[in-house]
Amino acid sequence: MYADTRRTAGSGHAVQAWMSRFHDQVCVHHSLWIGRAVESPSYQFDLTDLPEIVHAQRRHSRLLRKYDPWLIGACYQNCSKFWHALVQHQYRIGERADRLLRLCPRDRQVRPWDPRRYAAVYPEIVENMSLFASSYWRGLAMSADDHQFAQFRAEFARRLPQESPLRTSARPWFLRQLKITAQEIHAAAERSRLPGVT
Ligand SMILES: [Zn+2]
């Protein structure tokens, strides 16, 4: 995490390249979004009224201490990709729309690349990361056994319940993405075990 000295009056935090630092989305000291889509300090914004986003960063950091950082990096990248696609497929989570509205009460037309869009879905991404980081749940997600896969789907729905069902046409896509996401994270975890990879 950044030391307080990194924050200069009025100009926010030093800006980072988020792809190389995707484990630091929030400065928990200042309750400030410093992560994805922050291209200059003016894009940083206050999260004081959105403690669940700050909490998600604490949880993200705990996952990093518990698991191999390579695994958590793969979890972040794949869950992030998955969740932004899910949102495009109208996977509706009530809290997310509410968060987005609280982040920008006067502006309902948030631009697609606005960092507030990334912040609004960050708690779901971290919840999903903790599920895929577990080799037990990953194994069930990748299983060819229908009963095992159903167990994984039930756990996903318990942790990340949706407000309304996906369109019929989006359901096969959703199930396929669950498996693909698990497989990509699993493959990255396996690669990290090869000699010479640090
Ligand atoms: Zn700070």
mmCIF file with all atom_site columns, N, CA and C in Angstrom, residues 98-137:
data_model
loop_
_atom_site.group_PDB
_atom_site.id
_atom_site.type_symbol
_atom_site.label_atom_id
_atom_site.label_alt_id
_atom_site.label_comp_id
_atom_site.label_asym_id
_atom_site.label_entity_id
_atom_site.label_seq_id
_atom_site.pdbx_PDB_ins_code
_atom_site.Cartn_x
_atom_site.Cartn_y
_atom_site.Cartn_z
_atom_site.occupancy
_atom_site.B_iso_or_equiv
_atom_site.pdbx_formal_charge
_atom_site.auth_seq_id
_atom_site.auth_comp_id
_atom_site.auth_asym_id
_atom_site.auth_atom_id
_atom_site.pdbx_PDB_model_num
ATOM 1   N N  . ASP A 1 98  ? -27.069 0.350   -7.437  1.00 0.00 ? 98  ASP A N  1
ATOM 2   C CA . ASP A 1 98  ? -27.181 1.306   -6.343  1.00 0.00 ? 98  ASP A CA 1
ATOM 3   C C  . ASP A 1 98  ? -25.841 2.000   -6.091  1.00 0.00 ? 98  ASP A C  1
ATOM 4   N N  . ARG A 1 99  ? -24.767 1.216   -6.113  1.00 0.00 ? 99  ARG A N  1
ATOM 5   C CA . ARG A 1 99  ? -23.423 1.777   -5.927  1.00 0.00 ? 99  ARG A CA 1
ATOM 6   C C  . ARG A 1 99  ? -23.077 2.777   -7.014  1.00 0.00 ? 99  ARG A C  1
ATOM 7   N N  . LEU A 1 100 ? -23.396 2.396   -8.249  1.00 0.00 ? 100 LEU A N  1
ATOM 8   C CA . LEU A 1 100 ? -23.076 3.256   -9.378  1.00 0.00 ? 100 LEU A CA 1
ATOM 9   C C  . LEU A 1 100 ? -23.821 4.587   -9.244  1.00 0.00 ? 100 LEU A C  1
ATOM 10  N N  . LEU A 1 101 ? -25.053 4.504   -8.805  1.00 0.00 ? 101 LEU A N  1
ATOM 11  C CA . LEU A 1 101 ? -25.861 5.700   -8.624  1.00 0.00 ? 101 LEU A CA 1
ATOM 12  C C  . LEU A 1 101 ? -25.316 6.566   -7.492  1.00 0.00 ? 101 LEU A C  1
ATOM 13  N N  . ARG A 1 102 ? -24.830 5.903   -6.422  1.00 0.00 ? 102 ARG A N  1
ATOM 14  C CA . ARG A 1 102 ? -24.282 6.668   -5.309  1.00 0.00 ? 102 ARG A CA 1
ATOM 15  C C  . ARG A 1 102 ? -22.949 7.298   -5.676  1.00 0.00 ? 102 ARG A C  1
ATOM 16  N N  . LEU A 1 103 ? -22.209 6.662   -6.590  1.00 0.00 ? 103 LEU A N  1
ATOM 17  C CA . LEU A 1 103 ? -20.935 7.221   -7.031  1.00 0.00 ? 103 LEU A CA 1
ATOM 18  C C  . LEU A 1 103 ? -21.148 8.452   -7.910  1.00 0.00 ? 103 LEU A C  1
ATOM 19  N N  . CYS A 1 104 ? -22.237 8.483   -8.620  1.00 0.00 ? 104 CYS A N  1
ATOM 20  C CA . CYS A 1 104 ? -22.457 9.593   -9.561  1.00 0.00 ? 104 CYS A CA 1
ATOM 21  C C  . CYS A 1 104 ? -23.931 9.934   -9.590  1.00 0.00 ? 104 CYS A C  1
ATOM 22  N N  . PRO A 1 105 ? -24.443 10.532  -8.511  1.00 0.00 ? 105 PRO A N  1
ATOM 23  C CA . PRO A 1 105 ? -25.882 10.765  -8.392  1.00 0.00 ? 105 PRO A CA 1
ATOM 24  C C  . PRO A 1 105 ? -26.466 11.662  -9.474  1.00 0.00 ? 105 PRO A C  1
ATOM 25  N N  . ARG A 1 106 ? -25.678 12.576  -10.041 1.00 0.00 ? 106 ARG A N  1
ATOM 26  C CA . ARG A 1 106 ? -26.241 13.502  -11.021 1.00 0.00 ? 106 ARG A CA 1
ATOM 27  C C  . ARG A 1 106 ? -26.018 13.027  -12.448 1.00 0.00 ? 106 ARG A C  1
ATOM 28  N N  . ASP A 1 107 ? -25.327 11.912  -12.580 1.00 0.00 ? 107 ASP A N  1
ATOM 29  C CA . ASP A 1 107 ? -24.927 11.499  -13.919 1.00 0.00 ? 107 ASP A CA 1
ATOM 30  C C  . ASP A 1 107 ? -25.226 10.023  -14.112 1.00 0.00 ? 107 ASP A C  1
ATOM 31  N N  . ARG A 1 108 ? -26.397 9.738   -14.631 1.00 0.00 ? 108 ARG A N  1
ATOM 32  C CA . ARG A 1 108 ? -26.777 8.333   -14.815 1.00 0.00 ? 108 ARG A CA 1
ATOM 33  C C  . ARG A 1 108 ? -26.135 7.750   -16.065 1.00 0.00 ? 108 ARG A C  1
ATOM 34  N N  . GLN A 1 109 ? -25.662 8.622   -16.939 1.00 0.00 ? 109 GLN A N  1
ATOM 35  C CA . GLN A 1 109 ? -25.033 8.135   -18.170 1.00 0.00 ? 109 GLN A CA 1
ATOM 36  C C  . GLN A 1 109 ? -23.519 8.060   -17.971 1.00 0.00 ? 109 GLN A C  1
ATOM 37  N N  . VAL A 1 110 ? -23.105 7.115   -17.166 1.00 0.00 ? 110 VAL A N  1
ATOM 38  C CA . VAL A 1 110 ? -21.671 6.987   -16.919 1.00 0.00 ? 110 VAL A CA 1
ATOM 39  C C  . VAL A 1 110 ? -21.019 6.393   -18.165 1.00 0.00 ? 110 VAL A C  1
ATOM 40  N N  . ARG A 1 111 ? -19.924 7.001   -18.585 1.00 0.00 ? 111 ARG A N  1
ATOM 41  C CA . ARG A 1 111 ? -19.243 6.501   -19.781 1.00 0.00 ? 111 ARG A CA 1
ATOM 42  C C  . ARG A 1 111 ? -18.679 5.102   -19.539 1.00 0.00 ? 111 ARG A C  1
ATOM 43  N N  . PRO A 1 112 ? -18.577 4.290   -20.606 1.00 0.00 ? 112 PRO A N  1
ATOM 44  C CA . PRO A 1 112 ? -18.156 2.895   -20.419 1.00 0.00 ? 112 PRO A CA 1
ATOM 45  C C  . PRO A 1 112 ? -16.775 2.747   -19.782 1.00 0.00 ? 112 PRO A C  1
ATOM 46  N N  . TRP A 1 113 ? -15.882 3.687   -20.010 1.00 0.00 ? 113 TRP A N  1
ATOM 47  C CA . TRP A 1 113 ? -14.519 3.544   -19.495 1.00 0.00 ? 113 TRP A CA 1
ATOM 48  C C  . TRP A 1 113 ? -14.329 4.296   -18.175 1.00 0.00 ? 113 TRP A C  1
ATOM 49  N N  . ASP A 1 114 ? -15.402 4.798   -17.618 1.00 0.00 ? 114 ASP A N  1
ATOM 50  C CA . ASP A 1 114 ? -15.299 5.574   -16.383 1.00 0.00 ? 114 ASP A CA 1
ATOM 51  C C  . ASP A 1 114 ? -14.850 4.670   -15.231 1.00 0.00 ? 114 ASP A C  1
ATOM 52  N N  . PRO A 1 115 ? -13.846 5.103   -14.435 1.00 0.00 ? 115 PRO A N  1
ATOM 53  C CA . PRO A 1 115 ? -13.377 4.252   -13.327 1.00 0.00 ? 115 PRO A CA 1
ATOM 54  C C  . PRO A 1 115 ? -14.490 3.888   -12.343 1.00 0.00 ? 115 PRO A C  1
ATOM 55  N N  . ARG A 1 116 ? -15.553 4.721   -12.271 1.00 0.00 ? 116 ARG A N  1
ATOM 56  C CA . ARG A 1 116 ? -16.644 4.407   -11.352 1.00 0.00 ? 116 ARG A CA 1
ATOM 57  C C  . ARG A 1 116 ? -17.361 3.124   -11.740 1.00 0.00 ? 116 ARG A C  1
ATOM 58  N N  . ARG A 1 117 ? -17.358 2.805   -13.027 1.00 0.00 ? 117 ARG A N  1
ATOM 59  C CA . ARG A 1 117 ? -17.952 1.536   -13.466 1.00 0.00 ? 117 ARG A CA 1
ATOM 60  C C  . ARG A 1 117 ? -17.158 0.346   -12.921 1.00 0.00 ? 117 ARG A C  1
ATOM 61  N N  . TYR A 1 118 ? -15.835 0.479   -12.912 1.00 0.00 ? 118 TYR A N  1
ATOM 62  C CA . TYR A 1 118 ? -14.988 -0.608  -12.403 1.00 0.00 ? 118 TYR A CA 1
ATOM 63  C C  . TYR A 1 118 ? -15.140 -0.726  -10.897 1.00 0.00 ? 118 TYR A C  1
ATOM 64  N N  . ALA A 1 119 ? -15.192 0.423   -10.224 1.00 0.00 ? 119 ALA A N  1
ATOM 65  C CA . ALA A 1 119 ? -15.336 0.409   -8.769  1.00 0.00 ? 119 ALA A CA 1
ATOM 66  C C  . ALA A 1 119 ? -16.664 -0.223  -8.356  1.00 0.00 ? 119 ALA A C  1
ATOM 67  N N  . ALA A 1 120 ? -17.728 0.071   -9.111  1.00 0.00 ? 120 ALA A N  1
ATOM 68  C CA . ALA A 1 120 ? -19.064 -0.400  -8.738  1.00 0.00 ? 120 ALA A CA 1
ATOM 69  C C  . ALA A 1 120 ? -19.158 -1.925  -8.727  1.00 0.00 ? 120 ALA A C  1
ATOM 70  N N  . VAL A 1 121 ? -18.358 -2.596  -9.545  1.00 0.00 ? 121 VAL A N  1
ATOM 71  C CA . VAL A 1 121 ? -18.459 -4.055  -9.641  1.00 0.00 ? 121 VAL A CA 1
ATOM 72  C C  . VAL A 1 121 ? -17.288 -4.765  -8.919  1.00 0.00 ? 121 VAL A C  1
ATOM 73  N N  . TYR A 1 122 ? -16.391 -3.979  -8.347  1.00 0.00 ? 122 TYR A N  1
ATOM 74  C CA . TYR A 1 122 ? -15.208 -4.557  -7.682  1.00 0.00 ? 122 TYR A CA 1
ATOM 75  C C  . TYR A 1 122 ? -15.568 -5.530  -6.534  1.00 0.00 ? 122 TYR A C  1
ATOM 76  N N  . PRO A 1 123 ? -16.545 -5.212  -5.666  1.00 0.00 ? 123 PRO A N  1
ATOM 77  C CA . PRO A 1 123 ? -16.882 -6.182  -4.613  1.00 0.00 ? 123 PRO A CA 1
ATOM 78  C C  . PRO A 1 123 ? -17.306 -7.544  -5.177  1.00 0.00 ? 123 PRO A C  1
ATOM 79  N N  . GLU A 1 124 ? -18.060 -7.539  -6.282  1.00 0.00 ? 124 GLU A N  1
ATOM 80  C CA . GLU A 1 124 ? -18.461 -8.813  -6.894  1.00 0.00 ? 124 GLU A CA 1
ATOM 81  C C  . GLU A 1 124 ? -17.246 -9.547  -7.454  1.00 0.00 ? 124 GLU A C  1
ATOM 82  N N  . ILE A 1 125 ? -16.327 -8.792  -8.057  1.00 0.00 ? 125 ILE A N  1
ATOM 83  C CA . ILE A 1 125 ? -15.122 -9.418  -8.613  1.00 0.00 ? 125 ILE A CA 1
ATOM 84  C C  . ILE A 1 125 ? -14.338 -10.122 -7.493  1.00 0.00 ? 125 ILE A C  1
ATOM 85  N N  . VAL A 1 126 ? -14.175 -9.447  -6.357  1.00 0.00 ? 126 VAL A N  1
ATOM 86  C CA . VAL A 1 126 ? -13.395 -10.041 -5.258  1.00 0.00 ? 126 VAL A CA 1
ATOM 87  C C  . VAL A 1 126 ? -14.129 -11.246 -4.664  1.00 0.00 ? 126 VAL A C  1
ATOM 88  N N  . GLU A 1 127 ? -15.454 -11.145 -4.529  1.00 0.00 ? 127 GLU A N  1
ATOM 89  C CA . GLU A 1 127 ? -16.228 -12.305 -4.042  1.00 0.00 ? 127 GLU A CA 1
ATOM 90  C C  . GLU A 1 127 ? -16.000 -13.502 -4.967  1.00 0.00 ? 127 GLU A C  1
ATOM 91  N N  . ASN A 1 128 ? -16.047 -13.231 -6.268  1.00 0.00 ? 128 ASN A N  1
ATOM 92  C CA . ASN A 1 128 ? -15.853 -14.284 -7.249  1.00 0.00 ? 128 ASN A CA 1
ATOM 93  C C  . ASN A 1 128 ? -14.409 -14.816 -7.241  1.00 0.00 ? 128 ASN A C  1
ATOM 94  N N  . MET A 1 129 ? -13.442 -13.924 -7.002  1.00 0.00 ? 129 MET A N  1
ATOM 95  C CA . MET A 1 129 ? -12.039 -14.348 -6.913  1.00 0.00 ? 129 MET A CA 1
ATOM 96  C C  . MET A 1 129 ? -11.852 -15.351 -5.774  1.00 0.00 ? 129 MET A C  1
ATOM 97  N N  . SER A 1 130 ? -12.515 -15.089 -4.641  1.00 0.00 ? 130 SER A N  1
ATOM 98  C CA . SER A 1 130 ? -12.315 -15.978 -3.492  1.00 0.00 ? 130 SER A CA 1
ATOM 99  C C  . SER A 1 130 ? -12.892 -17.361 -3.785  1.00 0.00 ? 130 SER A C  1
ATOM 100 N N  . LEU A 1 131 ? -13.939 -17.409 -4.601  1.00 0.00 ? 131 LEU A N  1
ATOM 101 C CA . LEU A 1 131 ? -14.518 -18.703 -4.990  1.00 0.00 ? 131 LEU A CA 1
ATOM 102 C C  . LEU A 1 131 ? -13.561 -19.457 -5.935  1.00 0.00 ? 131 LEU A C  1
ATOM 103 N N  . PHE A 1 132 ? -13.070 -18.766 -6.954  1.00 0.00 ? 132 PHE A N  1
ATOM 104 C CA . PHE A 1 132 ? -12.194 -19.435 -7.933  1.00 0.00 ? 132 PHE A CA 1
ATOM 105 C C  . PHE A 1 132 ? -10.786 -19.688 -7.385  1.00 0.00 ? 132 PHE A C  1
ATOM 106 N N  . ALA A 1 133 ? -10.386 -18.981 -6.344  1.00 0.00 ? 133 ALA A N  1
ATOM 107 C CA . ALA A 1 133 ? -9.063  -19.233 -5.766  1.00 0.00 ? 133 ALA A CA 1
ATOM 108 C C  . ALA A 1 133 ? -9.025  -20.594 -5.063  1.00 0.00 ? 133 ALA A C  1
ATOM 109 N N  . SER A 1 134 ? -10.178 -21.057 -4.627  1.00 0.00 ? 134 SER A N  1
ATOM 110 C CA . SER A 1 134 ? -10.250 -22.344 -3.927  1.00 0.00 ? 134 SER A CA 1
ATOM 111 C C  . SER A 1 134 ? -10.138 -23.484 -4.928  1.00 0.00 ? 134 SER A C  1
ATOM 112 N N  . SER A 1 135 ? -9.170  -24.374 -4.723  1.00 0.00 ? 135 SER A N  1
ATOM 113 C CA . SER A 1 135 ? -9.008  -25.475 -5.681  1.00 0.00 ? 135 SER A CA 1
ATOM 114 C C  . SER A 1 135 ? -10.221 -26.413 -5.618  1.00 0.00 ? 135 SER A C  1
ATOM 115 N N  . TYR A 1 136 ? -10.874 -26.464 -4.456  1.00 0.00 ? 136 TYR A N  1
ATOM 116 C CA . TYR A 1 136 ? -12.071 -27.302 -4.322  1.00 0.00 ? 136 TYR A CA 1
ATOM 117 C C  . TYR A 1 136 ? -13.179 -26.818 -5.263  1.00 0.00 ? 136 TYR A C  1
ATOM 118 N N  . TRP A 1 137 ? -13.514 -25.510 -5.163  1.00 0.00 ? 137 TRP A N  1
ATOM 119 C CA . TRP A 1 137 ? -14.599 -24.980 -5.992  1.00 0.00 ? 137 TRP A CA 1
ATOM 120 C C  . TRP A 1 137 ? -14.204 -24.936 -7.466  1.00 0.00 ? 137 TRP A C  1
#
